N, CA, C and O of each residue as an XYZ file, in Angstrom:
636
protein
N       5.197     31.046     12.645
C       4.695     30.363     11.197
C       4.240     29.095     11.962
O       4.458     28.490     13.012
N       3.293     29.024     10.559
C       2.557     27.744     10.874
C       3.286     26.257     10.482
O       4.434     26.325     10.041
N       2.810     25.241     10.592
C       3.249     24.175     11.114
C       2.982     23.705      9.414
O       2.042     24.294      8.880
N       3.763     22.666      8.523
C       2.971     22.080      7.638
C       2.740     21.162      7.630
O       3.646     20.332      7.702
N       1.263     20.716      7.528
C       0.362     19.650      8.296
C       1.524     18.168      6.767
O       2.501     18.129      6.019
N       0.557     17.483      7.184
C       1.253     16.048      6.873
C       1.378     15.545      5.464
O       2.296     14.837      5.049
N       0.282     16.021      4.725
C       0.474     16.273      3.105
C       1.355     16.857      3.015
O       2.491     16.399      2.891
N       1.089     17.868      3.049
C       2.418     19.034      2.763
C       4.058     18.290      2.731
O       5.002     18.190      1.947
N       3.591     17.762      4.464
C       5.567     17.320      4.248
C       5.736     16.283      2.957
O       6.426     16.572      1.980
N       4.850     14.771      3.124
C       4.548     14.762      1.693
C       4.027     14.943      1.058
O       2.863     14.590      1.248
N       4.336     15.635     -0.269
C       4.560     16.570     -0.935
C       6.044     16.924     -1.157
O       6.711     16.531     -2.114
N       6.674     18.071      0.293
C       7.343     18.218     -0.080
C       8.869     17.381     -0.714
O       9.829     17.710     -1.410
N       8.327     15.954      0.112
C       9.290     15.295      0.932
C       9.769     13.759     -0.353
O      10.731     12.993     -0.409
N       8.624     13.915     -1.110
C       8.110     11.899     -1.412
C       8.169     12.458     -2.787
O       7.424     13.388     -3.096
N       9.532     11.629     -4.147
C       9.648     11.846     -5.137
C       9.672     10.608     -5.948
O       9.785      9.688     -5.138
N       9.604      9.989     -7.518
C       9.860      9.047     -7.749
C      11.145      8.677     -8.124
O      11.833      9.644     -8.450
N      11.701      7.591     -8.188
C      12.753      6.721     -8.301
C      13.468      7.282     -9.195
O      12.740      8.085     -9.780
N      14.750      7.299     -9.722
C      15.407      8.054    -11.339
C      15.658      6.675    -11.491
O      15.441      6.287    -12.639
N      16.095      5.699    -10.603
C      16.628      3.935    -11.507
C      15.106      3.876    -11.609
O      14.370      4.744    -11.139
N      14.716      2.857    -12.216
C      13.328      2.623    -12.854
C      13.832      0.512    -11.909
O      14.846     -0.155    -12.115
N      13.014      0.280    -11.289
C      13.952     -1.015    -11.710
C      12.217     -1.803    -11.296
O      11.307     -1.203    -10.723
N      12.185     -2.837    -11.646
C      10.537     -3.296    -11.955
C      10.510     -4.574    -10.580
O      11.387     -5.183     -9.968
N       9.223     -4.549    -10.547
C       9.595     -5.292     -8.961
C       8.129     -6.672     -9.378
O       7.550     -6.810    -10.456
N       8.003     -7.157     -8.592
C       6.998     -8.612     -9.136
C       5.622     -8.127     -8.431
O       4.760     -8.985     -8.619
N       5.134     -7.015     -7.670
C       4.798     -6.437     -7.387
C       4.450     -5.527     -6.766
O       5.407     -5.275     -6.035
N       3.266     -4.476     -6.464
C       3.041     -2.811     -6.468
C       1.788     -3.314     -5.822
O       0.910     -4.121     -6.126
N       2.190     -2.086     -4.258
C       0.839     -1.812     -3.591
C       0.695     -0.751     -3.484
O       1.762     -0.200     -3.757
N      -0.375      0.252     -3.113
C      -0.170      1.524     -3.353
C      -1.076      1.890     -2.088
O      -2.137      1.428     -1.669
N      -0.230      2.905     -1.653
C      -0.794      3.415      0.094
C      -1.079      5.081     -0.534
O      -0.441      6.102     -0.793
N      -2.700      4.474     -0.570
C      -3.464      6.059     -0.549
C      -3.882      6.670      0.827
O      -4.469      6.177      1.789
N      -3.348      7.984      0.574
C      -4.165      8.891      1.993
C      -4.817      9.602      1.369
O      -4.833     10.054      0.224
N      -5.775      9.710      2.876
C      -7.060     10.839      2.143
C      -6.425     11.978      1.893
O      -5.356     12.229      2.449
N      -6.928     12.709      1.133
C      -5.930     14.588      1.181
C      -7.399     15.345      2.174
O      -8.502     15.645      1.716
N      -6.942     15.480      3.526
C      -7.871     15.937      4.598
C      -7.153     16.538      5.796
O      -5.928     16.455      5.888
N      -7.661     16.949      6.420
C      -6.476     17.691      7.627
C      -5.830     16.190      8.680
O      -4.671     15.790      8.792
N      -6.694     15.828      9.109
C      -6.286     14.373      9.555
C      -6.611     13.094      8.245
O      -7.598     12.509      7.798
N      -4.822     13.120      7.949
C      -5.240     12.108      6.616
C      -5.075     11.050      7.100
O      -4.307     10.815      8.033
N      -6.141      9.855      6.235
C      -6.160      8.781      6.139
C      -6.069      7.635      5.409
O      -6.649      7.512      4.331
N      -5.021      6.316      6.168
C      -4.382      5.600      5.480
C      -5.291      4.026      4.671
O      -5.398      3.046      5.408
N      -5.792      3.935      3.413
C      -6.445      2.784      2.957
C      -5.765      1.946      2.834
O      -4.687      1.829      2.250
N      -6.585      1.052      3.593
C      -6.071     -0.358      3.797
C      -7.390     -1.310      3.822
O      -8.546     -0.903      3.938
N      -7.009     -2.543      3.701
C      -7.966     -3.625      3.668
C      -7.727     -5.033      4.114
O      -6.655     -5.631      4.210
N      -8.582     -5.319      4.292
C      -8.293     -6.501      4.750
C      -8.462     -8.157      4.082
O      -9.607     -8.572      4.262
N      -7.888     -8.784      3.628
C      -7.676     -9.779      2.385
C      -8.185    -10.906      2.691
O      -7.931    -11.441      3.770
N      -9.216    -11.599      1.526
C     -10.216    -12.769      2.069
C      -9.111    -14.104      2.736
O      -7.890    -14.266      2.736
N     -10.318    -14.913      3.279
C      -9.159    -15.746      4.507
C      -9.374    -17.161      2.911
O      -8.635    -18.145      2.910
N     -10.341    -16.980      1.875
C     -10.358    -18.030      1.087
C      -8.583    -17.426     -0.059
O      -8.477    -17.975     -1.156
N      -7.790    -16.700      0.226
C      -7.202    -17.130     -0.713
C      -6.029    -17.595      0.192
O      -5.819    -17.742      1.396
N      -5.187    -17.798     -1.309
C      -4.146    -18.931     -1.362
C      -2.429    -18.812     -0.786
O      -1.485    -19.575     -0.585
N      -2.600    -18.008     -0.729
C      -1.909    -16.331     -0.050
C      -1.963    -15.098      0.544
O      -2.352    -14.351     -0.353
N      -1.766    -14.341      1.718
C      -1.560    -13.692      2.664
C      -3.396    -13.804      3.278
O      -3.783    -12.691      3.635
N      -4.191    -14.620      3.390
C      -5.306    -14.869      3.992
C      -5.912    -14.325      4.834
O      -6.044    -14.964      5.878
N      -6.351    -13.348      4.782
C      -6.859    -12.640      6.050
C      -5.988    -11.359      6.810
O      -6.284    -10.674      7.788
N      -5.180    -11.353      6.211
C      -3.804     -9.978      6.163
C      -4.449     -8.524      6.051
O      -5.192     -7.976      5.237
N      -4.008     -8.259      6.894
C      -4.237     -6.098      6.814
C      -3.333     -5.798      5.474
O      -2.145     -6.011      5.717
N      -3.543     -5.412      4.283
C      -2.602     -4.944      3.711
C      -3.075     -3.709      2.935
O      -4.197     -3.261      3.173
N      -2.260     -3.118      1.991
C      -2.379     -2.051      0.912
C      -3.215     -2.540     -0.203
O      -3.288     -3.733     -0.496
N      -3.764     -1.719     -0.739
C      -4.336     -2.768     -2.097
C      -3.276     -2.747     -2.791
O      -2.355     -2.120     -2.268
N      -3.033     -3.288     -3.958
C      -2.049     -4.236     -4.484
C      -2.111     -6.119     -4.429
O      -2.785     -7.005     -3.902
N      -0.675     -5.936     -5.547
C      -0.747     -7.088     -5.923
C      -0.019     -7.560     -7.441
O       0.182     -6.669     -8.267
N       0.270     -8.641     -7.689
C       1.499     -8.704     -8.567
C       1.021     -8.501     -9.821
O      -0.171     -8.323    -10.072
N       1.964     -8.521    -10.679
C       2.568     -7.717    -11.754
C       1.512     -9.044    -13.163
O       1.634    -10.253    -13.360
N       0.833     -8.261    -13.636
C       0.380     -9.178    -15.313
C       1.416     -8.580    -15.685
O       2.118     -7.670    -15.245
N       1.388     -9.765    -17.274
C       2.536     -9.501    -18.492
C       2.463     -7.930    -18.842
O       3.468     -7.240    -19.015
N       1.079     -7.437    -18.925
C       1.146     -6.219    -20.030
C       1.240     -5.185    -18.997
O       1.120     -4.176    -19.691
N       1.382     -4.762    -17.749
C       1.821     -3.956    -16.898
C       2.901     -3.645    -17.655
O       3.893     -4.341    -17.871
N       2.527     -2.046    -18.226
C       4.234     -1.252    -18.009
C       5.487     -1.304    -16.715
O       6.680     -1.596    -16.640
N       4.437     -0.847    -15.828
C       5.198     -0.103    -14.590
C       4.997     -0.080    -13.343
O       4.001      0.582    -13.051
N       5.667     -0.643    -12.270
C       4.900     -0.516    -10.881
C       3.740      0.284    -10.799
O       2.611     -0.158    -10.581
N       4.145      1.902    -11.044
C       2.648      3.278    -10.874
C       1.412      1.684    -11.818
O       0.495      1.036    -11.313
N       1.818      1.638    -12.796
C       0.507      0.083    -13.364
C       0.403     -0.907    -12.501
O       0.043     -1.701    -13.370
N       0.404     -1.145    -12.146
C       0.432     -2.779    -11.258
C      -0.117     -1.686    -10.298
O      -1.281     -1.446    -10.617
N       0.307     -0.901     -9.191
C      -0.956     -0.240     -8.088
C      -1.877      0.054     -8.438
O      -2.797     -0.631     -7.991
N      -2.282      1.172     -9.397
C      -3.090      1.784    -10.328
C      -4.511      0.434    -10.307
O      -5.666      0.342     -9.893
N      -3.676     -0.266    -10.909
C      -4.971     -1.889    -11.817
C      -5.232     -2.418    -11.016
O      -6.399     -2.748    -11.225
N      -4.684     -3.090     -9.382
C      -4.456     -3.979     -8.376
C      -5.701     -3.542     -7.167
O      -6.445     -4.215     -6.454
N      -5.410     -1.550     -7.430
C      -6.403     -0.994     -6.294
C      -7.845     -0.638     -6.737
O      -8.886     -0.632     -6.080
N      -7.587     -0.315     -8.158
C      -8.868     -0.833     -8.918
C      -9.882     -1.843     -8.880
O     -11.076     -1.737     -8.599
N      -9.331     -2.656     -9.150
C     -10.048     -4.376     -8.659
C     -10.419     -4.376     -7.562
O     -11.517     -4.646     -7.074
N      -9.347     -4.019     -7.075
C      -9.743     -4.955     -5.423
C     -10.732     -3.891     -4.732
O     -11.679     -4.547     -4.297
N     -10.895     -2.673     -4.478
C     -11.494     -1.576     -4.197
C     -12.303     -0.545     -4.785
O     -12.597      0.393     -4.045
N     -12.868     -0.527     -6.382
C     -12.603     -0.246     -7.074
C     -12.693      1.666     -7.373
O     -13.570      2.471     -7.686
N     -11.281      1.701     -7.063
C     -11.197      2.798     -6.520
C     -10.415      3.456     -8.228
O      -9.568      2.928     -8.949
N     -11.145      4.749     -8.368
C     -10.948      5.440    -10.012
C      -9.810      5.505     -9.777
O      -9.589      5.984     -8.665
N      -8.139      4.972    -10.870
C      -7.215      5.298    -10.915
C      -6.644      7.257    -11.129
O      -5.520      7.728    -10.956
N      -7.879      7.936    -11.528
C      -8.112      9.291    -12.285
C      -8.690     10.087    -11.103
O      -9.339     11.117    -11.288
N      -8.307      9.324     -9.255
C      -8.949      9.924     -8.098
C      -7.090      9.856     -7.209
O      -6.646     10.506     -6.263
N      -6.530      8.897     -7.976
C      -5.267      9.293     -6.972
C      -4.158     10.506     -7.770
O      -3.645     10.706     -8.871
N      -4.188     10.886     -6.912
C      -2.777     11.960     -7.249
C      -1.382     11.448     -6.891
O      -0.880     11.561     -5.773
N      -0.792     10.861     -7.974
C       0.583     10.650     -7.917
C       1.701     11.699     -6.660
O       1.749     12.923     -6.537
N       2.588     10.447     -5.787
C       3.577     11.236     -5.371
C       4.755     10.956     -4.996
O       5.455     11.916     -4.674
N       5.180      9.965     -4.938
C       6.010      9.312     -5.399
C       6.352      8.076     -4.857
O       5.402      7.294     -4.897
N       7.554      7.530     -4.272
C       7.545      5.544     -4.881
C       8.681      5.267     -3.362
O       9.304      6.324     -3.263
N       8.992      4.618     -2.599
C       9.537      4.193     -1.512
C      10.432      3.130     -2.221
O      10.486      2.641     -3.350
N      10.860      3.046     -1.480
C      12.307      1.640     -1.565
C      11.470      0.402     -1.554
O      10.493      0.341     -0.808
N      11.826     -0.675     -2.411
C      11.331     -2.085     -2.948
C      11.715     -2.316     -1.900
O      12.795     -1.935     -1.449
N      10.602     -3.219     -1.130
C      10.668     -4.069      0.140
C      10.782     -5.510     -0.520
O      10.736     -5.596     -1.747
N      10.948     -6.781      0.365
C      10.264     -8.480     -0.243
C       9.063     -8.787      1.122
O       8.971     -8.369      2.276
N       8.756     -9.151      0.795
C       7.535     -9.768      1.344
C       7.806    -11.100      1.430
O       8.548    -11.744      0.688
N       6.973    -11.617      2.671
C       7.459    -13.148      3.554
C       7.314    -14.131      2.322
O       8.007    -15.112      2.055
N       6.313    -13.647      1.694
C       6.464    -14.835     -0.082
C       8.206    -15.121     -0.540
O       8.850    -16.167     -0.460
N       8.721    -13.476     -1.132
C       9.885    -13.560     -0.353
C       9.040    -12.481     -2.821
O       9.848    -11.636     -3.205
N       8.584    -12.556     -3.192
C       8.203    -11.382     -3.860
C       8.777     -9.254     -3.462
O       8.931     -8.384     -2.605
N       8.830     -9.528     -4.598
C       9.409     -8.412     -4.343
C       8.778     -6.792     -4.834
O       8.630     -6.356     -5.975
N       8.483     -6.115     -3.477
C       7.063     -5.372     -3.744
C       7.232     -3.449     -4.018
O       8.209     -2.898     -3.511
N       6.397     -2.759     -4.682
C       6.866     -1.767     -4.862
C       5.554     -1.230     -4.538
O       4.392     -1.592     -4.725
N       6.441      0.279     -3.696
C       5.779      0.608     -2.781
C       4.657      2.192     -3.520
O       5.313      3.021     -4.151
N       3.770      2.344     -3.439
C       4.106      3.761     -4.525
C       2.885      5.085     -4.406
O       1.842      4.988     -5.054
N       3.112      6.107     -3.654
C       1.883      6.629     -2.666
C       1.089      7.958     -3.652
O       1.497      8.659     -4.578
N      -0.007      7.879     -3.033
C      -0.447      9.219     -3.590
C      -1.503      9.423     -2.745
O      -1.651      8.938     -1.624
N      -2.447     10.386     -3.514
C      -3.641     10.886     -2.054
C      -4.946     10.528     -3.222
O      -4.805     10.364     -4.433
N      -6.341     10.464     -2.349
C      -6.981     10.254     -2.648
C      -7.649     11.122     -2.317
O      -7.002     11.795     -1.515
N      -8.957     11.671     -2.522
C     -10.109     12.497     -2.204
C     -10.617     11.700     -0.341
O     -10.705     10.620      0.243
N     -10.745     12.687     -0.202
C     -10.955     12.303      1.332
C     -12.603     11.537      1.254
O     -12.753     11.207      2.430
N     -13.655     11.173      0.638
C     -14.829     11.397      0.131
C     -14.242     10.655     -0.639
O     -13.180     11.069     -1.103
N     -14.767      9.223     -1.058
C     -14.690      8.764     -2.025
C     -15.382      7.500     -2.211
O     -15.580      7.132     -1.054
N     -15.885      6.584     -3.018
C     -16.503      5.629     -3.290
C     -15.423      4.222     -3.598
O     -14.775      4.156     -4.643
N     -15.366      3.323     -2.699
C     -15.288      1.844     -2.874
C     -15.921      1.077     -2.447
O     -16.815      1.136     -1.603
N     -15.285     -0.142     -3.297
C     -16.531     -1.278     -2.952
C     -15.243     -2.203     -3.062
O     -14.294     -2.003     -3.821
N     -15.424     -3.544     -1.914
C     -14.159     -4.610     -2.027
C     -15.465     -5.754     -3.236
O     -16.629     -6.018     -3.536
N     -14.086     -5.994     -3.450
C     -13.337     -7.247     -4.178
C     -13.888     -8.384     -4.026
O     -12.952     -9.058     -4.457
N     -15.102     -9.547     -3.601
C     -15.217     -9.795     -2.574
C     -14.585    -11.256     -2.485
O     -14.396    -11.715     -1.359
N     -14.198    -12.117     -3.759
C     -13.029    -12.670     -4.120
C     -11.725    -12.880     -4.131
O     -11.053    -13.862     -4.444
N     -11.258    -11.024     -3.456
C      -9.655    -10.947     -2.754
C     -10.045    -10.291     -1.667
O      -9.092    -10.277     -0.889
N     -11.391     -9.485     -1.011
C     -11.287     -8.721     -0.110
C     -12.496     -8.738      0.584
O     -13.628     -8.515      0.156
N     -11.961     -9.156      2.195
C     -12.728     -9.562      2.935
C     -14.018     -7.658      2.978
O     -15.131     -7.298      2.595
N     -12.909     -7.137      3.650
C     -13.491     -5.358      3.695
C     -12.211     -4.064      3.528
O     -11.027     -4.399      3.483
N     -12.591     -2.722      3.455
C     -12.128     -1.980      3.283
C     -12.135     -0.793      4.992
O     -13.221     -0.652      5.554
N     -11.358     -0.358      5.361
C     -10.916      0.680      6.242
C     -10.039      1.777      5.754
O      -9.486      1.722      4.656
N      -9.922      2.734      6.546
C      -8.861      3.476      7.209
C      -8.110      3.739      8.304
O      -8.650      3.956      9.389
N      -7.312      3.747      8.208
C      -6.511      3.939      9.724
C      -5.484      5.601      9.665
O      -4.543      5.837      8.908
N      -5.952      6.325     10.501
C      -5.155      7.582     11.021
C      -3.697      7.382     10.478
O      -2.894      6.539     10.877
N      -3.554      8.077      9.744
C      -2.025      8.029      9.125
C      -1.032      8.632     10.537
O      -0.297      7.818     11.097
N      -1.079      9.946     10.984
C      -0.505     10.044     12.458
C      -0.413      8.446     13.731
O       0.478      8.068     14.491
N      -1.921      7.857     13.388
C      -1.347      6.415     14.414
C      -0.351      5.827     14.013
O       0.525      5.442     14.788
N      -0.278      5.551     11.976
C       0.578      4.372     12.356
C       2.004      5.280     11.806
O       2.566      4.447     11.095
N       2.642      6.225     11.785
C       3.075      7.529     11.573
C       3.723      6.617     13.622
O       4.675      5.850     13.763
N       2.774      7.126     14.758
C       3.462      7.003     15.882
C       3.359      5.283     16.752
O       3.993      4.805     17.692
N       2.294      4.775     15.920
C       3.104      2.242     16.050
C       4.217      2.558     15.669
O       4.701      3.120     14.686
N       4.705      1.932     16.975
C       6.359      1.381     15.872
C       6.137      0.060     15.769
O       5.206     -0.413     16.421
N       7.100     -0.958     14.773
C       6.908     -1.283     13.936
C       7.212     -2.562     15.373
O       7.928     -2.486     16.371
N       6.412     -3.514     14.928
C       6.577     -4.937     15.353
C       7.641     -6.421     14.667
O       7.304     -6.762     13.533
N       8.490     -7.002     15.123
C       9.233     -7.931     14.514
C       8.339     -8.969     13.932
O       7.298     -8.703     14.534
N       8.069     -9.933     13.191
C       7.199    -10.868     12.913
C       8.466    -11.789     11.761
O       9.035    -11.778     10.670
N       8.296    -12.461     12.987
C       9.208    -13.709     12.554
C       8.595    -14.897     11.485
O       7.447    -15.341     11.486
N       9.548    -15.214     10.711
C       9.317    -16.528      9.825
C      10.069    -17.544      9.908
O      11.224    -17.247     10.215
N       9.904    -18.485      9.777
C      10.449    -19.362     10.078
C      11.884    -20.209      8.497
O      11.676    -20.210      7.283
N      12.414    -20.444      8.808
C      13.199    -21.035      7.923
C      13.647    -22.285      8.540
O      13.913    -22.312      9.742
N      13.785    -23.702      7.525
C      14.416    -24.764      7.956
C      16.142    -24.213      8.656
O      16.373    -25.145      9.425
N      17.067    -23.478      8.735
C      17.802    -23.673      9.771
C      18.110    -21.684     10.251
O      19.162    -21.685     10.890
N      17.750    -20.691     10.178
C      17.047    -19.703     10.501
C      15.816    -18.915     10.528
O      14.811    -19.555     10.220
N      15.619    -17.483     10.868
C      14.335    -16.845     10.994
C      15.099    -15.518     10.116
O      16.255    -15.177      9.866
N      13.840    -15.059      9.850
C      13.733    -13.994      9.154
C      12.358    -12.813      9.512
O      11.158    -12.722      9.252
N      13.631    -11.870     10.418
C      11.896    -11.106     10.476
C      11.916     -9.340     10.040
O      12.725     -8.413     10.066
N      10.356     -9.596      9.604
C       9.584     -8.177      9.008
C       9.373     -7.619      9.756
O       9.298     -8.131     10.873
N       9.098     -5.883      9.521
C       8.272     -4.986     10.476
C       6.579     -5.465      9.970
O       5.913     -5.657      8.952
N       6.494     -5.483     11.129
C       4.436     -5.082     10.665
C       3.898     -4.065     12.538
O       4.420     -3.441     13.462
N       2.886     -4.437     12.173
C       1.617     -3.144     12.542
C       0.491     -4.174     13.048
O      -0.044     -4.982     12.289
N       0.262     -4.081     14.098
C      -1.065     -4.594     15.003
C      -2.162     -3.813     14.924
O      -3.178     -4.112     15.552
């Protein structure tokens, strides 16, 4: 019997939370739908006031008109990379995470075509690239220390 692919495993295991909690921001974890899936990543512009030069998933802060975390993730991905929201097959979400800035961030997971035309929004994004999903799964997260007045907080990160 053939083992299920990474895409099949994601489709089987991911769902949307029954308890809807609005986050301050949302990101889209966009995974290419192909035999060796890849994850869409961006490098943020060095001219930004927050998260400058960092590698991230497409995403950003909630606008007052945004009706859900999904809307935030899809809108921001479209603004930053020109990804058409209709090209995204939504699979589910992951638990809310805390950013170093203190914002609550909701990850939304979706599949995108293997061949998709993307354009970096130059005021926000320096570069768009893809990383193999299996490589990200296999790489252990590294602790990233943020020092506060009297304590340090560690966040998972990757190199």
